[in-house]
Each structure stands twice: as C-alpha cells, then as structure tokens.
CSV table of C-alpha atoms in Angstrom, one decimal:
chain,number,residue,atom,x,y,z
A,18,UNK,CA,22.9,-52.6,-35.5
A,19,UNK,CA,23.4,-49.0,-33.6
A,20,UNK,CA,20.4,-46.5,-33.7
A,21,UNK,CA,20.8,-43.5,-31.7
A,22,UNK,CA,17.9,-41.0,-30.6
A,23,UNK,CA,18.4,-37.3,-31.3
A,24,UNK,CA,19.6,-37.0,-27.3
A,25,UNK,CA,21.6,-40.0,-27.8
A,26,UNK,CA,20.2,-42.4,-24.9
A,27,UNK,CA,20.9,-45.6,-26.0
A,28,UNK,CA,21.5,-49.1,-24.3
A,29,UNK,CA,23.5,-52.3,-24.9
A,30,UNK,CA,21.7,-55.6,-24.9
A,31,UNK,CA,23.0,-58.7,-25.1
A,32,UNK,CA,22.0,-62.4,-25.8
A,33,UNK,CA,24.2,-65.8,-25.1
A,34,UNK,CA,23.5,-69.0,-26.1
A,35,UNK,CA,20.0,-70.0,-28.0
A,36,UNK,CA,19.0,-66.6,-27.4
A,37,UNK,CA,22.1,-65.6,-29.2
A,38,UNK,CA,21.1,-68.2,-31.9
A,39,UNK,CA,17.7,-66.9,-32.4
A,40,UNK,CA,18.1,-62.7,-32.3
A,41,UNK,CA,21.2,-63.7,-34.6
A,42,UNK,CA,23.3,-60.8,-32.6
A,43,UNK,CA,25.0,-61.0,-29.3
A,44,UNK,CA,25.6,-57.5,-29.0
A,45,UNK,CA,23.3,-54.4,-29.8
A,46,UNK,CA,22.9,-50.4,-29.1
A,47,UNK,CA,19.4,-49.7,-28.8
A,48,UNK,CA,17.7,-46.8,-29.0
A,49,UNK,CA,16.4,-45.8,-25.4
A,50,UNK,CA,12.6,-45.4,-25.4
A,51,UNK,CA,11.4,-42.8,-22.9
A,52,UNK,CA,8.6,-45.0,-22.1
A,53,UNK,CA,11.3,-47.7,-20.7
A,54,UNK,CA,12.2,-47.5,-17.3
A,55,UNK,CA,12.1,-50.8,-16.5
A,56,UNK,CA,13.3,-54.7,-17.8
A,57,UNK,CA,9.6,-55.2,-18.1
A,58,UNK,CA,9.5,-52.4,-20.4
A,59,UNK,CA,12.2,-53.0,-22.4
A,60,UNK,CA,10.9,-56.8,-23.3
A,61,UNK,CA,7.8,-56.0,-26.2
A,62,UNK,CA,10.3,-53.2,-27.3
A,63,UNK,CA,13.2,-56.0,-28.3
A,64,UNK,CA,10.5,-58.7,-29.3
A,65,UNK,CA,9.5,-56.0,-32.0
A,66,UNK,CA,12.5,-55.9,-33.5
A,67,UNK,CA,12.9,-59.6,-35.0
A,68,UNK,CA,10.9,-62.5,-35.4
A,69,UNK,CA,13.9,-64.1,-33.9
A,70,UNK,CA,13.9,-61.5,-31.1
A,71,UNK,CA,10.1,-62.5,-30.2
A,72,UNK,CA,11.1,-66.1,-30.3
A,73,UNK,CA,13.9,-65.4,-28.3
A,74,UNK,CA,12.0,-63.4,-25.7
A,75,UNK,CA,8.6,-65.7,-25.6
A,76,UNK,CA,8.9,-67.3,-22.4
A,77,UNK,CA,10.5,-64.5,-20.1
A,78,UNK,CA,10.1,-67.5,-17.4
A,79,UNK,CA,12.3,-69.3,-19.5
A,80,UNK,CA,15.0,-66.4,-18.9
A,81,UNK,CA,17.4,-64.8,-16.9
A,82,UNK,CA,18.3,-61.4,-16.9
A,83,UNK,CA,21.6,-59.5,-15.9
A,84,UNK,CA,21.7,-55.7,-15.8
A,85,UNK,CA,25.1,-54.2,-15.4
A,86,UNK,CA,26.4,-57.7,-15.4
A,87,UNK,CA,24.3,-58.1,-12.0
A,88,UNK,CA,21.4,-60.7,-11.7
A,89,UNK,CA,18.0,-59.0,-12.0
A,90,UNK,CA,14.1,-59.4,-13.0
A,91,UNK,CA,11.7,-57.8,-15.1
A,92,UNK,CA,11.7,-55.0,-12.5
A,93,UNK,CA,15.1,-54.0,-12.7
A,94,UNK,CA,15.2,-50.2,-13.7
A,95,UNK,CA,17.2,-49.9,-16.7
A,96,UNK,CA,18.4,-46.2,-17.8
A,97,UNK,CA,20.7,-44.8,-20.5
A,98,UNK,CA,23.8,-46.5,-21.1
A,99,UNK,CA,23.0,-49.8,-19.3
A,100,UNK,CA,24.3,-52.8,-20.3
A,101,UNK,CA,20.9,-55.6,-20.3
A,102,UNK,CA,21.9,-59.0,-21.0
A,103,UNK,CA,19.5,-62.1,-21.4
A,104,UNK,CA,20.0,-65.1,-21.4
A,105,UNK,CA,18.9,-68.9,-20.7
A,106,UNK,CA,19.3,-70.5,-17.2
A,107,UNK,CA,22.9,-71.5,-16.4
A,108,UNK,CA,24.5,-75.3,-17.0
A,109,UNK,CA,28.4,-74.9,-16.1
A,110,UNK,CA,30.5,-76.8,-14.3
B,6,UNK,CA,42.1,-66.0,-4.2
B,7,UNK,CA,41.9,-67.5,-7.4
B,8,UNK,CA,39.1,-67.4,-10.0
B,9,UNK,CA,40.2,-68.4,-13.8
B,10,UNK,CA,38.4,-68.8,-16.7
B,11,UNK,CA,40.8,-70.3,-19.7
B,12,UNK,CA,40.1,-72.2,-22.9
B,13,UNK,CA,43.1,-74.2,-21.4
B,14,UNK,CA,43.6,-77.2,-19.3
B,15,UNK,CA,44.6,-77.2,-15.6
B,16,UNK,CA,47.2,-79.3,-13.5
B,17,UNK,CA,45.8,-80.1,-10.4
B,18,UNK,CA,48.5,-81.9,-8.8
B,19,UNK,CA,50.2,-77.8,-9.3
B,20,UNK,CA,46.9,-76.5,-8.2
B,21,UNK,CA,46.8,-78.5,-4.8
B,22,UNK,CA,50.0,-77.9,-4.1
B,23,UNK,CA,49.8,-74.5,-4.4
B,24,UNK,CA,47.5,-74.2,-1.4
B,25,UNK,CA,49.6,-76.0,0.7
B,26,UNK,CA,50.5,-73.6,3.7
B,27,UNK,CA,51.6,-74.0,7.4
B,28,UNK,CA,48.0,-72.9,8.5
B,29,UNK,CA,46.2,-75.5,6.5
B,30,UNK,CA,45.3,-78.9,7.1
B,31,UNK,CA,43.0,-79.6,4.4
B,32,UNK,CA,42.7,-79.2,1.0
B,33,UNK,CA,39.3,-80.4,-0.4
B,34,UNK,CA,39.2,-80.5,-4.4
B,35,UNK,CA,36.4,-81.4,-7.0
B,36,UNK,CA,37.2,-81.7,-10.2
B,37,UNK,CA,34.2,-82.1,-13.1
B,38,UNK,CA,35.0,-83.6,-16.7
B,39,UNK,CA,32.7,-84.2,-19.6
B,40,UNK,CA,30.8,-87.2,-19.4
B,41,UNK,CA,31.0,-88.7,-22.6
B,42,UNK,CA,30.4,-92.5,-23.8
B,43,UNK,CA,27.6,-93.8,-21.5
B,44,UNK,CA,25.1,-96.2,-23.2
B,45,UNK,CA,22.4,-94.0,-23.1
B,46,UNK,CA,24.4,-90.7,-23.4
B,47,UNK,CA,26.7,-90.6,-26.7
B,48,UNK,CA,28.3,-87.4,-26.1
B,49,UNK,CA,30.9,-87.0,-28.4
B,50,UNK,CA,32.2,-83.3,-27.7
B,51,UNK,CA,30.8,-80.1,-25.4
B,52,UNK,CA,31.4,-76.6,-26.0
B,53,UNK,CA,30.9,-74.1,-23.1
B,54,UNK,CA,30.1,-70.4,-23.5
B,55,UNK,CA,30.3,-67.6,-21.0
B,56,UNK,CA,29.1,-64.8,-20.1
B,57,UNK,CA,33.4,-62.5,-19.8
B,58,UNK,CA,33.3,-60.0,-17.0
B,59,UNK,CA,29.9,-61.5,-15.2
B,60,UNK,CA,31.3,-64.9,-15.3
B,61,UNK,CA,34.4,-63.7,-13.2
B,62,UNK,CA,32.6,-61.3,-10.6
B,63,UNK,CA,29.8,-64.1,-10.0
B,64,UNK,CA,32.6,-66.7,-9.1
B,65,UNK,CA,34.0,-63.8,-6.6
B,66,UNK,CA,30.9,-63.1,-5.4
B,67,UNK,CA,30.1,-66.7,-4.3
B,68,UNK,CA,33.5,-67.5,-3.0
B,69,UNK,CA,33.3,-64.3,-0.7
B,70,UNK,CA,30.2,-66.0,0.1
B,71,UNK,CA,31.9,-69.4,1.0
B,72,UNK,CA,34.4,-66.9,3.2
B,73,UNK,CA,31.6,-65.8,5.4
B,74,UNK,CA,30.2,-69.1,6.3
B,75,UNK,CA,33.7,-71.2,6.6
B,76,UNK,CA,37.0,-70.3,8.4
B,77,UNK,CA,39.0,-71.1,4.5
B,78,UNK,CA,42.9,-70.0,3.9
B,79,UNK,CA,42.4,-70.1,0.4
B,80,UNK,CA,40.1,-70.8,-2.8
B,81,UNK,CA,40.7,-71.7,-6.0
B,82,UNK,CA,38.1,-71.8,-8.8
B,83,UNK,CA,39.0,-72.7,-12.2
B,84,UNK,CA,36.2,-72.9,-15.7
B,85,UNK,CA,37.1,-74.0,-19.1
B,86,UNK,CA,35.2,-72.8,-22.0
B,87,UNK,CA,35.6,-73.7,-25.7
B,88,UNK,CA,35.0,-77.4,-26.8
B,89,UNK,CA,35.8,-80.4,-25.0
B,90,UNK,CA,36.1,-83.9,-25.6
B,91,UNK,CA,34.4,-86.9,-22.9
B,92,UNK,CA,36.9,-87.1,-20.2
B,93,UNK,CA,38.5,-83.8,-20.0
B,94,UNK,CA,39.1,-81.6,-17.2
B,95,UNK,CA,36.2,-78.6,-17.1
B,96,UNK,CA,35.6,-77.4,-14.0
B,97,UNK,CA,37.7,-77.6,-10.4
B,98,UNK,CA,36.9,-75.9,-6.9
B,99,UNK,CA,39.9,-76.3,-4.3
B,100,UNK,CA,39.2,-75.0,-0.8
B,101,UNK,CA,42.0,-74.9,1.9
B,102,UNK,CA,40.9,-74.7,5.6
B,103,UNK,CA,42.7,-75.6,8.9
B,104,UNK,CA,40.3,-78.3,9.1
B,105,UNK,CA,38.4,-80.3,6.9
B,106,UNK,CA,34.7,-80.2,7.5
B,107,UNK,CA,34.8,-76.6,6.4
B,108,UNK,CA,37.4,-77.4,3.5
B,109,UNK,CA,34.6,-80.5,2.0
B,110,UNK,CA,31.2,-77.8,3.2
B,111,UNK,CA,32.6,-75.0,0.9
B,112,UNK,CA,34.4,-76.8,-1.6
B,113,UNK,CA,30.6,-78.0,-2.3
B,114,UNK,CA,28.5,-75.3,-1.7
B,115,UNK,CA,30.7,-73.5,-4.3
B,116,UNK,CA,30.2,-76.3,-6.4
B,117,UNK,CA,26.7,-75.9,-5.8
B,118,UNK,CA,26.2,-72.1,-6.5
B,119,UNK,CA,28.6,-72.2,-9.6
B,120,UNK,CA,26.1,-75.0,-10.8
B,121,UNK,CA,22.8,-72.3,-11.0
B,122,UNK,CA,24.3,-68.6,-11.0
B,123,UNK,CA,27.8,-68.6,-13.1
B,124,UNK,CA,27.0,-67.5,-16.5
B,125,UNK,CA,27.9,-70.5,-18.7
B,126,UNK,CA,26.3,-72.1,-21.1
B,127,UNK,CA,26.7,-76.3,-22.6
B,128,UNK,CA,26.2,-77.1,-26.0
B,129,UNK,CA,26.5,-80.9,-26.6
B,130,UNK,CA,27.2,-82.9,-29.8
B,131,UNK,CA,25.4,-86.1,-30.2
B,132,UNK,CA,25.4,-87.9,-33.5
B,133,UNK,CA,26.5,-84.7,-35.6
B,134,UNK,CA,24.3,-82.7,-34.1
B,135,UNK,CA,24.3,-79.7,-31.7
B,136,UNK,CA,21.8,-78.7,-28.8
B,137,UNK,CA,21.5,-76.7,-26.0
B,138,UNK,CA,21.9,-77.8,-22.4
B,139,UNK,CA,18.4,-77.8,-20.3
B,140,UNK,CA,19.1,-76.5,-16.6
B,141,UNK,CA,18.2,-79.1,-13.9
B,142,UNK,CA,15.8,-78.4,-11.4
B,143,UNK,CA,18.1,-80.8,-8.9
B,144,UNK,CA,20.9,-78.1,-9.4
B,145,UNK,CA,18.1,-75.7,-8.2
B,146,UNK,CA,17.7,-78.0,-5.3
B,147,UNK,CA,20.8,-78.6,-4.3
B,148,UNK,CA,21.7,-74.9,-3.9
B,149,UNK,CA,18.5,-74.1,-2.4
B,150,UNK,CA,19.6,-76.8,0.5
B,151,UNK,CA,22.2,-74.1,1.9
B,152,UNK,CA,19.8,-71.4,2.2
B,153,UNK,CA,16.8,-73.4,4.4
C-alpha cells in the first residue's frame, strides 16, 4: 500500500517475523503525519491501520525497533523518508 | 574481516584455514547447528529470517566491538538463513589472535552479542506445525555479563 500526502512526506515501515505475519505486509510507504515526530508517535498511527497492525503493535515491550536500520526506542525521532522497522526480539545463531 | 550471510552451507576446515597467518597463534571457532531430535524437543526443520542490510552492519558493528577489547588478526562471522534440517551447520564465529585467551574471550562475546542484537528470526517445525522462536532472557544475561 503507498499513500502520499499532497507534499509528499512519506515513510517506509517494515515488519519481520510474527509481526510480519500479523500486519500481513513487510514493507509499506506511509503517509507522514505532521503530528509524528517521534516512534512513540508513529505507533497509534500504524495500530489504526489494521486489526492485524494493532495486534501486531499491542505490547510495544514486546518489540524492538530499528530506525534507519539502527537500534532505537519509542523516542527515536523519525522524519520524512525514514526507514522504521519493527520487529520481535532477536533468536539467531 | 569477514561477515556472511548465505542460504548456503560453510566448510570450516576452509574457513579455519583461512585465518592461518604467521602472526597468529590461535584460532578459536564455534560453530552452532540445529538441535533437532531430543526427547522432549522434536524439531523437525528451522527456518531463519533476517533482517538484509541491518543484519550485516550489526555483525560489523559488534566485531569492531570485539576489535577494541582483544588484540584479534582476524574475524570471521558466518549466518545461514532459509530452512534447515537438525544437525546442520547455522551459525560460526572464528577469531584469530596471537594468543588464545583473547581468540576463546571474543570468539564468545561475539557469540554472545550476535545471540540478542543481530536481526534474525527462528521459526521451528514441530509435528507439522510452525511457531515462532521466544527470546531467552539467559541470552540477555549472558551479554549483559560483558558490560558489568
């Protein structure tokens, strides 16, 4: 899904494994809200989206969150053309 | 410097010899497979996801890390994703020092960091069916034990 704002802010989220499973996307282009300027922010607009997106994002302590493919938290700023990715604590190796 | 991540399998008879060097005298190498057929843990395949690009710089990031603390000569660090079968090959840290109590210290403290900050994901198969690996708070713990 790819919506764009008249000024064309817009953002790239991303979900891996259950989270991936319950949005039922591992890639979108969000519309930037103005009022956004933070992870914290950008959580109730995602869980909005889907009931799979609120499932996904119920627990934020359940999550880990990577802007710009660099750990961060919920107050990690976030601005137009950022790349957000959550997804569930880590169990390689 | 060596950081893979490959659907395929790994030699590591090629990989150890390949930090062999005049200024090493130690080579200390952990390899991880799938546990599979335990009699409480039927296993019967694993499927490992990633996180391309993050996956990569986070495995940089905590070998630079190992560099700091320990004189090494080299590091390898290899992943598999994809699906695996009990017994495979899945994961292996080499670490090449002149000696070899900082070759066996970064070998694991890699091991250890890989464990709670490299972006990948299990998915195990038990009787047909497919779930989600919990994180362990003793992987938690057994990072934190470097930063005390």
């Amino acid at each position: 899904m790819t919506i764009t704002t008249e000024n064309g802010a817009s953002l790239s989220v991303r979900y891996f494994a259950w989270m991936r499973e319950h949005t039922g996307t591992d890639l979108e282009t969000i519309a930037l809200p103005d009022s956004v300027i933070n992870v914290g922010d950008l959580v109730p607009h995602l869980s909005a989206m889907s009931d799979g997106h609120a499932l996904a994002l119920k627990n934020m302590k359940a999550v880990r969150v990577a802007v710009n493919r660099t750990y961060g938290d919920l107050d990690t700023p976030v601005t137009a053309g950022d790349e957000v990715a959550f997804f569930p604590p880590v169990t390689g190796g | 410097m060596s950081v893979r991540v490959q659907t395929g399998d790994f030699d590591v008879g090629a990989e150890s010899r390949a930090l062999q060097a005049e200024t090493v005298g130690g080579i200390a190498l952990f390899v991880g497979t799938v546990r599979g057929l335990s009699s409480d843990d039927g296993v019967t395949a694993m499927t490992l996801e990633h996180f391309p690009g993050m996956t990569e710089s986070e495995l940089e990031r905590i070998e630079a890390e190992a560099r700091q603390r320990w004189p090494l000569e080299d590091v390898t660090i290899i992943h598999r994703v994809g699906r695996l079968l009990p017994g495979e090959q899945i994961v292996m840290v080499a670490a090449a020092s002149a000696h070899r109590q900082a070759a066996f210290d970064a070998a694991q403290f890699i091991m250890d960091f890989l464990k709670t900050d490299a972006p990948f994901w299990k998915a195990e198969e038990r009787d047909g069916k497919t779930s989600w690996v919990d994180a362990k708070d003793s992987d938690d713990a057994a990072r934190d034990r470097w930063t005390g």
